[in-house]
Coordinates of N, CA and C in Angstrom, one line a residue:
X1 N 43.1 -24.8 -12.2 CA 42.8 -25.2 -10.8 C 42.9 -24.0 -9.9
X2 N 43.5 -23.3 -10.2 CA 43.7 -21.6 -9.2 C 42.9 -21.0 -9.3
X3 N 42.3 -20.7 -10.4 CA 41.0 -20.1 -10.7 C 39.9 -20.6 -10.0
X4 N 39.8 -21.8 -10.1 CA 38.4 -22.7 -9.6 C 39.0 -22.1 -8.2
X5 N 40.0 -22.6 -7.4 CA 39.9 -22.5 -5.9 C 39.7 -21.1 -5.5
X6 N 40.2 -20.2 -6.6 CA 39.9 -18.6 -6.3 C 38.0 -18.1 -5.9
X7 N 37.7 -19.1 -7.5 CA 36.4 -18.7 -7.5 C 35.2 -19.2 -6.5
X8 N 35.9 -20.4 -5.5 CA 35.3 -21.1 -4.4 C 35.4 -20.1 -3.0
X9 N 36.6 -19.7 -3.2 CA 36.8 -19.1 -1.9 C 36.4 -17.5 -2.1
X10 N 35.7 -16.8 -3.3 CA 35.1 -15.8 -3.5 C 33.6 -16.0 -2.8
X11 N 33.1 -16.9 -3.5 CA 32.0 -17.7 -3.0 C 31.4 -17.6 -1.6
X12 N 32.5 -18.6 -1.1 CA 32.5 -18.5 0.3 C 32.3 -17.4 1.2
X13 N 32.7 -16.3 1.0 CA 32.9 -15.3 1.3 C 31.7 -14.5 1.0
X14 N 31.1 -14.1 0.0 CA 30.0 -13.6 -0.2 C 28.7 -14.3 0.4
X15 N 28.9 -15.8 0.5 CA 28.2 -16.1 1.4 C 28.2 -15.8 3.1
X16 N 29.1 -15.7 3.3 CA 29.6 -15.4 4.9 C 28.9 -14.1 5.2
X17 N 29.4 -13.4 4.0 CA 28.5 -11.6 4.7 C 26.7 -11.4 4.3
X18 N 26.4 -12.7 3.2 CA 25.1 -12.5 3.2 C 24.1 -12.8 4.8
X19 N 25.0 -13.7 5.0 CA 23.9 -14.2 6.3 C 24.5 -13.7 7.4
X20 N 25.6 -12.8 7.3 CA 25.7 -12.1 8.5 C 24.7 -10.4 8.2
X21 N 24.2 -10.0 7.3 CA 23.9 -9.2 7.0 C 22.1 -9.3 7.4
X22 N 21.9 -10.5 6.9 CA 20.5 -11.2 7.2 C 20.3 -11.3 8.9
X23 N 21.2 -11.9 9.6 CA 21.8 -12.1 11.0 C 21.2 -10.4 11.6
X24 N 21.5 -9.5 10.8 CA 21.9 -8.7 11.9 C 20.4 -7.7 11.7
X25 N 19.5 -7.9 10.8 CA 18.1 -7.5 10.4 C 17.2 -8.3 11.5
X26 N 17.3 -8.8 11.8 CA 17.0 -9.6 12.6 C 15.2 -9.9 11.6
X27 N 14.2 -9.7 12.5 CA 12.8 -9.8 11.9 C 11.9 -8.7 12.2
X28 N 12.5 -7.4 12.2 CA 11.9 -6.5 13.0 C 11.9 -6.2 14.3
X29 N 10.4 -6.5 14.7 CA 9.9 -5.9 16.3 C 10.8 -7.3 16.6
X30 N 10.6 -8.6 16.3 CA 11.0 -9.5 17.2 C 12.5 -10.2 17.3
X31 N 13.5 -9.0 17.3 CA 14.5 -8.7 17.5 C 15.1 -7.7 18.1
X32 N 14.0 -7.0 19.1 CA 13.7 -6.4 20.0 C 14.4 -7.4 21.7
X33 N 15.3 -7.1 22.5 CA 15.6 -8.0 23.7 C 14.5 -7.9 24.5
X34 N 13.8 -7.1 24.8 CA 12.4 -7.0 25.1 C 11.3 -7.4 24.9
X35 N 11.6 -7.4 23.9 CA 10.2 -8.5 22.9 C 9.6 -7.7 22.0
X36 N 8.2 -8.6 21.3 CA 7.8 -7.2 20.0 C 6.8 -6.1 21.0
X37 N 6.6 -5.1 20.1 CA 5.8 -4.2 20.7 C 4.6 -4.3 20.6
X38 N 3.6 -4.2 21.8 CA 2.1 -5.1 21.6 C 1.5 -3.6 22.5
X39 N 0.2 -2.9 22.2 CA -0.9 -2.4 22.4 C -1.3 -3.2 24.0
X40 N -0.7 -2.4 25.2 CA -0.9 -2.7 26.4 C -1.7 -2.3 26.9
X41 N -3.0 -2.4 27.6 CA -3.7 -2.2 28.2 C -3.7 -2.4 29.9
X42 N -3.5 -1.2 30.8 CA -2.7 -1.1 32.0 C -4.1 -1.0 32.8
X43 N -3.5 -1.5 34.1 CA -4.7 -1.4 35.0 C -5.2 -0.5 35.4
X44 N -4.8 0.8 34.9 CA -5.3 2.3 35.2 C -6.4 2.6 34.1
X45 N -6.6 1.5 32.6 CA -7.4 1.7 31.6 C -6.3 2.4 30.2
X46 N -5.5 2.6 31.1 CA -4.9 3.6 29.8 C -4.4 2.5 28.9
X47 N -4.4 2.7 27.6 CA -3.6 2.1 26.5 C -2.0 2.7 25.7
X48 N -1.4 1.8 26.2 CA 0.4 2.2 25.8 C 0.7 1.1 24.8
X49 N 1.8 1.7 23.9 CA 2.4 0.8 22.7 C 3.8 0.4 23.5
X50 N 4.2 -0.6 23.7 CA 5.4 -1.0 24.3 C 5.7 -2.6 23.7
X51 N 6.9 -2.9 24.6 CA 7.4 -3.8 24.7 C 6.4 -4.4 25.4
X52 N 6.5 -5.9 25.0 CA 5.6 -7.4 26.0 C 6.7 -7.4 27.4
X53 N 7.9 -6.7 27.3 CA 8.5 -7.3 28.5 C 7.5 -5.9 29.4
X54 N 7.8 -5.3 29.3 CA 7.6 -4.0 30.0 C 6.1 -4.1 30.5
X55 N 4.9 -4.2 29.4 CA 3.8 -4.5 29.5 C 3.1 -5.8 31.2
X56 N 4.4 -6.2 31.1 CA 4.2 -7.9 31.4 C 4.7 -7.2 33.1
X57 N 5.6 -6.1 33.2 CA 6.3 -5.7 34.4 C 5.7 -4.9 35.0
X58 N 4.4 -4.0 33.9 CA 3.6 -3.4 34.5 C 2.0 -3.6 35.0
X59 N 2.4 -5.3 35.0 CA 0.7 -6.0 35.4 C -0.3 -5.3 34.2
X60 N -0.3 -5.5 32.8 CA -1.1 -4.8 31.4 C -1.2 -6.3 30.9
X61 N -2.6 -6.2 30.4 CA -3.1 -7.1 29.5 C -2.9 -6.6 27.8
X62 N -1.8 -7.5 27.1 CA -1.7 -7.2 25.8 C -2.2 -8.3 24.8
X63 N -2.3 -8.0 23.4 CA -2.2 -8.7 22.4 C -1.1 -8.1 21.2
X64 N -1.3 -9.5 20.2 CA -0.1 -9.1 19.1 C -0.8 -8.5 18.3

């Protein structure tokens, strides 16, 4: 019976740091607070790689 509760609460545990490990990868770009990074096209013509937030602050038309 000690063993089994040992081997549950080992368990437990390896799961706790898998998905905090997963947690903290997030999904790349879109785990960015800003947002993912999109090919902005600014009203001066110029093209910048940025953030959607930044893009979006500097009146630029983007895609994903």
């Amino acid at each position: 019976m000690k063993t089994m509760t040992s081997m549950i609460a080992i368990g437990i545990v390896i799961t706790a740091c898998s998905f905090s490990v997963q947690a903290s990868k997030g999904g790349g770009a879109e785990s960015n607070p800003t947002g993912p990074f999109v090919e902005c096209l600014l009203p001066s013509g110029q093209i910048e790689f940025m953030p959607v937030m930044f893009c979006e602050i500097k009146k630029g038309k983007y895609h994903y």
